[in-house]
Amino acid sequence: MATVQRWSGVEVRALREAKRMSIREFAAHLGVSERMISKWEAGKENIRPRPVNQAALDTALSRCDPDTQARFSFLTGDSLVPEEDGSAVAEPIGGGHVRHPVDGRSMARVDGSVFLSGPSNEPIWLPTFYIDVYPVTNDEYARFVAATGHTPPQDWEDGRPATDRGDHPVVFVTWSDAAAYAEWAGKSLPTGQQWEKAARGTRGTVYPWGDQTTPAKCNVRENGVGSTTAVECYQSGVSPYGVFDMCGNVWEWCSSESKPGRRELKGGAWTSPFLRATPSSFNDAAESMCDDDTGFRCVVMAETLDN
């Protein structure tokens, strides 16, 4: 017997609607009562369903189409891991990290599923992609500059980053600079939704680490650091996929165009108040904007990297 973790009403509705099931059909599918489904969908407090037969649940899911199976992971995590007492806990969804063959950077796999997007937690479906675990650093951008002859950032001296800033995010890059690096690496800049899912996971948590208001977990104005920090600095603030600096340190360019000539920025920066650093927040800037608190990271679709 296995116990399924807590689900919110919006999660239950999203899955049932994706499966085009009535309340009765959905209740039978999960092995719970219709009354329980109705309570969930009414938006009442999250409740834990009675234990269900995991083998029967797995059998039912095996008969579903791949999209439905992926959407089900939105509720259960990637998998349920049996405990010694026979219950089950959700396995962390992070950990699927690989090295990209061009720039050698570590990338996290973000499996295709529904996730809760934006301030209103709207259910959105995204296919599987990989995202850089860290923002592109000065040393990594220097390799791109050396290989392509691209103009180095304005804060570098003699075309090289400061020796003590090699593992800090590269800054003073325009959107076009970031896009040029992505093209060289065989990647692209993330859409705003891809970036947000990698930061928040599927369940609509406010911050990468959860819902706790903890500025100490990231490099934001309140901490008084006054500059960028090394990309591995805030290990307690990683996202559910094991991705760093999704809150604070540097704003990150996205591919999403908000208006002609303007692109989305995500994540907040060392110059930002903590309240502006939530991954669901909207910000944008002109593509030509070039500042000391703006960098980027890249993504690649799963079918490209896996093949």
Coordinates of C-alpha atoms in Angstrom, one line a residue:
M1 CA 0.0 0.0 0.0
A2 CA 1.3 3.5 -0.7
T3 CA 0.2 6.9 0.3
V4 CA 0.0 9.7 -2.3
Q5 CA 1.4 13.0 -1.1
R6 CA -0.8 16.1 -0.5
W7 CA -2.4 17.7 -3.5
S8 CA -4.1 21.1 -3.8
G9 CA -7.5 21.7 -5.4
V10 CA -6.0 23.4 -8.4
E11 CA -3.7 20.4 -9.0
V12 CA -6.6 17.9 -8.8
R13 CA -8.7 20.0 -11.2
A14 CA -5.8 20.4 -13.7
L15 CA -5.3 16.6 -13.9
R16 CA -8.9 15.7 -14.1
E17 CA -9.5 18.2 -16.9
A18 CA -6.4 17.0 -18.7
K19 CA -7.7 13.5 -18.6
R20 CA -11.3 14.6 -19.6
M21 CA -12.8 12.6 -16.7
S22 CA -15.9 13.2 -14.7
I23 CA -15.6 13.4 -10.9
R24 CA -16.9 9.8 -10.6
E25 CA -14.4 8.5 -13.2
F26 CA -11.5 10.4 -11.6
A27 CA -12.4 9.2 -8.1
A28 CA -12.5 5.6 -9.3
H29 CA -9.2 6.0 -11.1
L30 CA -7.5 7.2 -7.9
G31 CA -9.3 4.9 -5.6
V32 CA -10.9 7.6 -3.5
S33 CA -14.5 8.8 -2.9
E34 CA -16.3 11.3 -5.1
R35 CA -16.9 13.4 -2.0
M36 CA -13.2 13.6 -1.5
I37 CA -12.6 14.8 -5.1
S38 CA -15.4 17.4 -4.7
K39 CA -13.8 18.7 -1.5
W40 CA -10.4 19.0 -3.2
E41 CA -11.9 20.9 -6.2
A42 CA -13.9 23.2 -3.9
G43 CA -10.6 24.6 -2.8
K44 CA -10.8 23.5 0.8
E45 CA -7.8 22.6 2.8
N46 CA -5.4 20.1 1.3
I47 CA -6.3 16.6 2.5
R48 CA -4.5 13.3 2.1
P49 CA -6.4 10.5 0.4
R50 CA -6.7 7.2 2.0
P51 CA -4.0 4.6 1.1
V52 CA -4.4 3.3 -2.4
N53 CA -3.1 0.2 -4.0
Q54 CA 0.1 1.3 -5.8
A55 CA 0.1 -1.6 -8.1
A56 CA -3.4 -0.9 -9.2
L57 CA -2.6 2.7 -9.7
D58 CA 0.5 1.9 -11.8
T59 CA -1.6 -0.5 -13.9
A60 CA -4.2 2.2 -14.5
L61 CA -1.5 4.8 -15.4
S62 CA 0.2 2.3 -17.8
R63 CA -3.0 2.3 -19.9
C64 CA -3.0 6.1 -20.3
D65 CA -1.3 8.0 -23.1
P66 CA 2.2 9.4 -22.5
D67 CA 0.9 13.0 -22.1
T68 CA -1.5 11.9 -19.3
Q69 CA 1.3 9.9 -17.6
A70 CA 3.5 13.0 -17.7
R71 CA 0.7 15.2 -16.4
F72 CA 0.2 12.8 -13.5
S73 CA 3.8 13.4 -12.5
F74 CA 2.7 17.0 -11.8
L75 CA 0.9 15.6 -8.8
T76 CA 3.1 12.8 -7.6
G77 CA 6.6 14.1 -8.4
D78 CA 8.7 12.0 -10.7
S79 CA 8.1 8.8 -8.8
L80 CA 7.1 7.4 -5.4
V81 CA 9.8 5.7 -3.4
P82 CA 8.7 3.0 -1.0
E83 CA 9.5 3.4 2.7
E84 CA 10.3 0.6 5.1
D85 CA 6.9 0.9 6.6
G86 CA 5.2 0.4 3.3
S87 CA 4.3 4.0 2.7
A88 CA 5.7 6.1 -0.1
V89 CA 7.4 9.5 -0.4
A90 CA 8.0 11.6 -3.4
E91 CA 11.5 11.3 -4.9
P92 CA 13.1 14.7 -5.6
I93 CA 12.6 15.8 -9.1
G94 CA 16.1 17.2 -9.4
G95 CA 19.2 15.1 -10.0
G96 CA 19.0 14.5 -13.8
H97 CA 22.1 16.5 -14.6
V98 CA 24.2 16.0 -17.8
R99 CA 27.1 17.7 -19.5
H100 CA 26.4 19.6 -22.7
P101 CA 28.8 18.4 -25.5
V102 CA 29.6 21.9 -26.8
D103 CA 30.3 24.2 -23.8
G104 CA 30.6 21.4 -21.2
R105 CA 28.2 23.0 -18.8
S106 CA 26.1 21.0 -16.4
M107 CA 22.4 21.0 -17.4
A108 CA 19.4 19.8 -15.4
R109 CA 16.6 17.8 -17.0
V110 CA 13.1 19.3 -16.5
D111 CA 10.6 16.6 -17.5
G112 CA 7.5 17.5 -19.5
S113 CA 4.5 18.1 -17.3
V114 CA 2.0 20.7 -16.2
F115 CA 3.3 23.3 -13.8
L116 CA 1.7 26.2 -12.0
S117 CA 2.8 29.4 -13.7
G118 CA 2.7 33.1 -12.8
P119 CA 1.3 35.0 -9.8
S120 CA -2.1 33.3 -10.4
N121 CA -0.7 29.8 -10.6
E122 CA -2.2 29.0 -14.0
P123 CA -1.7 25.3 -15.0
I124 CA 0.6 25.3 -18.1
W125 CA 2.0 22.3 -20.1
L126 CA 5.7 22.3 -21.2
P127 CA 7.6 19.5 -22.9
T128 CA 10.9 18.2 -21.6
F129 CA 13.9 20.4 -21.8
Y130 CA 17.3 20.8 -20.1
I131 CA 18.5 24.1 -18.5
D132 CA 21.9 25.2 -17.3
V133 CA 22.4 24.4 -13.6
Y134 CA 24.2 27.8 -13.1
P135 CA 24.2 31.2 -14.9
V136 CA 26.9 31.5 -17.5
T137 CA 30.1 32.6 -15.6
N138 CA 32.8 35.0 -16.6
D139 CA 35.3 32.1 -17.3
E140 CA 32.8 30.3 -19.5
Y141 CA 31.9 33.4 -21.4
A142 CA 35.6 34.1 -21.9
R143 CA 35.9 30.7 -23.8
F144 CA 33.1 31.9 -26.1
V145 CA 34.8 35.2 -26.6
A146 CA 38.1 33.5 -27.4
A147 CA 36.5 31.1 -29.9
T148 CA 34.4 33.7 -31.7
G149 CA 36.1 37.0 -31.3
H150 CA 32.9 38.4 -29.8
T151 CA 33.3 41.8 -28.0
P152 CA 34.0 41.1 -24.3
P153 CA 31.9 42.8 -21.5
Q154 CA 32.8 46.3 -20.6
D155 CA 33.9 45.5 -17.0
W156 CA 36.7 43.2 -18.2
E157 CA 40.2 44.6 -18.4
D158 CA 42.3 43.8 -21.5
G159 CA 39.6 41.5 -22.7
R160 CA 39.7 39.2 -19.7
P161 CA 37.6 38.9 -16.5
A162 CA 39.1 39.6 -13.1
T163 CA 40.8 36.5 -11.7
D164 CA 38.6 36.6 -8.6
R165 CA 35.4 36.8 -10.6
G166 CA 35.8 33.8 -12.9
D167 CA 33.1 31.8 -11.2
H168 CA 30.7 34.8 -10.9
P169 CA 27.9 35.3 -13.5
V170 CA 29.0 37.3 -16.5
V171 CA 27.3 40.7 -16.5
F172 CA 27.2 43.7 -18.9
V173 CA 25.7 41.5 -21.6
T174 CA 22.9 42.6 -23.8
W175 CA 20.2 40.2 -25.0
S176 CA 22.0 39.9 -28.3
D177 CA 25.2 39.0 -26.5
A178 CA 23.4 36.3 -24.6
A179 CA 21.7 35.0 -27.7
A180 CA 25.0 34.9 -29.6
Y181 CA 26.5 32.7 -26.8
A182 CA 23.5 30.4 -26.9
E183 CA 23.7 30.0 -30.7
W184 CA 27.5 29.2 -30.4
A185 CA 26.8 26.6 -27.8
G186 CA 24.0 24.9 -29.8
K187 CA 21.4 26.1 -27.2
S188 CA 18.8 28.8 -26.9
L189 CA 17.8 31.3 -24.2
P190 CA 14.9 29.9 -22.1
T191 CA 11.3 31.2 -22.5
G192 CA 10.0 32.9 -19.4
Q193 CA 7.8 29.8 -18.7
Q194 CA 10.7 27.4 -19.1
W195 CA 12.8 29.5 -16.7
E196 CA 10.0 29.8 -14.2
K197 CA 9.3 26.0 -14.1
A198 CA 13.0 25.2 -13.6
A199 CA 12.9 27.7 -10.7
R200 CA 9.6 26.8 -9.0
G201 CA 9.0 23.1 -9.9
T202 CA 5.5 22.0 -10.7
R203 CA 3.6 22.9 -7.6
G204 CA 3.6 26.7 -7.6
T205 CA 5.9 27.3 -4.6
V206 CA 6.8 31.0 -4.2
Y207 CA 10.6 30.5 -4.1
P208 CA 12.9 27.8 -5.5
W209 CA 13.3 26.3 -2.0
G210 CA 9.6 26.5 -1.0
D211 CA 7.2 29.1 0.4
Q212 CA 9.4 30.3 3.3
T213 CA 10.3 34.0 3.1
T214 CA 14.1 33.6 3.6
P215 CA 16.3 36.3 2.0
A216 CA 19.4 34.6 3.4
K217 CA 19.0 31.9 0.8
C218 CA 19.9 34.2 -2.1
N219 CA 21.9 37.2 -3.1
V220 CA 19.5 40.1 -2.9
R221 CA 19.7 43.7 -1.7
E222 CA 18.7 43.0 1.9
N223 CA 21.8 40.9 2.5
G224 CA 24.2 43.8 1.7
V225 CA 26.6 41.8 -0.4
G226 CA 26.8 44.7 -2.9
S227 CA 27.9 42.6 -5.9
T228 CA 27.6 39.3 -7.7
T229 CA 28.6 36.1 -5.9
A230 CA 30.0 32.8 -7.1
V231 CA 27.3 30.7 -8.8
E232 CA 27.6 27.9 -6.2
C233 CA 27.4 30.1 -3.2
Y234 CA 23.8 29.7 -2.2
Q235 CA 23.4 25.9 -2.0
S236 CA 20.4 26.1 0.3
G237 CA 18.5 28.1 -2.3
V238 CA 18.5 25.6 -5.1
S239 CA 15.3 24.8 -7.1
P240 CA 13.6 21.4 -7.0
Y241 CA 15.6 20.4 -10.1
G242 CA 18.9 21.3 -8.4
V243 CA 19.3 24.6 -10.3
F244 CA 21.2 27.5 -8.6
D245 CA 20.6 31.2 -8.5
M246 CA 17.0 31.2 -9.7
C247 CA 16.4 33.9 -7.0
G248 CA 18.8 36.8 -6.8
N249 CA 22.4 37.3 -8.0
V250 CA 21.7 38.4 -11.5
W251 CA 18.6 39.1 -13.7
E252 CA 18.6 36.6 -16.5
W253 CA 17.6 37.2 -20.1
C254 CA 14.8 35.1 -21.6
S255 CA 13.8 34.6 -25.2
S256 CA 10.2 35.7 -24.6
E257 CA 9.5 39.0 -26.3
S258 CA 7.2 41.2 -24.2
K259 CA 7.0 44.0 -26.8
P260 CA 9.0 44.6 -30.1
G261 CA 12.6 45.1 -29.0
R262 CA 12.0 44.1 -25.4
R263 CA 12.6 40.7 -23.7
E264 CA 11.7 39.2 -20.4
L265 CA 14.1 39.1 -17.5
K266 CA 13.7 36.6 -14.6
G267 CA 15.0 36.0 -11.1
G268 CA 16.0 39.3 -9.5
A269 CA 19.6 40.3 -8.7
W270 CA 22.0 41.5 -6.0
T271 CA 20.5 45.0 -6.6
S272 CA 16.9 43.8 -6.2
P273 CA 14.7 43.8 -3.1
F274 CA 13.8 40.3 -2.1
L275 CA 10.1 40.9 -3.0
R276 CA 11.2 41.5 -6.7
A277 CA 13.2 38.3 -6.8
T278 CA 10.2 35.8 -6.9
P279 CA 10.4 33.6 -10.0
S280 CA 6.8 34.3 -10.9
S281 CA 7.4 38.1 -11.1
F282 CA 7.4 39.8 -14.5
N283 CA 10.2 42.1 -15.6
D284 CA 11.5 43.1 -19.0
A285 CA 14.0 45.4 -20.7
A286 CA 15.2 46.7 -24.0
E287 CA 17.3 44.2 -25.9
S288 CA 20.2 46.7 -25.8
M289 CA 20.1 47.1 -22.0
C290 CA 23.6 46.4 -20.6
D291 CA 24.1 46.5 -16.8
D292 CA 26.1 45.2 -13.9
D293 CA 23.3 43.0 -12.6
T294 CA 22.1 41.2 -15.7
G295 CA 23.3 37.8 -17.1
F296 CA 21.8 34.6 -18.5
R297 CA 21.7 30.9 -18.8
C298 CA 20.6 28.6 -21.6
V299 CA 18.3 25.7 -22.4
V300 CA 18.1 22.9 -25.0
M301 CA 15.1 20.7 -25.9
A302 CA 15.3 17.1 -24.8
E303 CA 15.1 15.7 -28.3
T304 CA 18.2 17.6 -29.3
L305 CA 20.4 16.7 -26.3
D306 CA 19.1 13.1 -25.9
N307 CA 19.8 12.3 -29.5

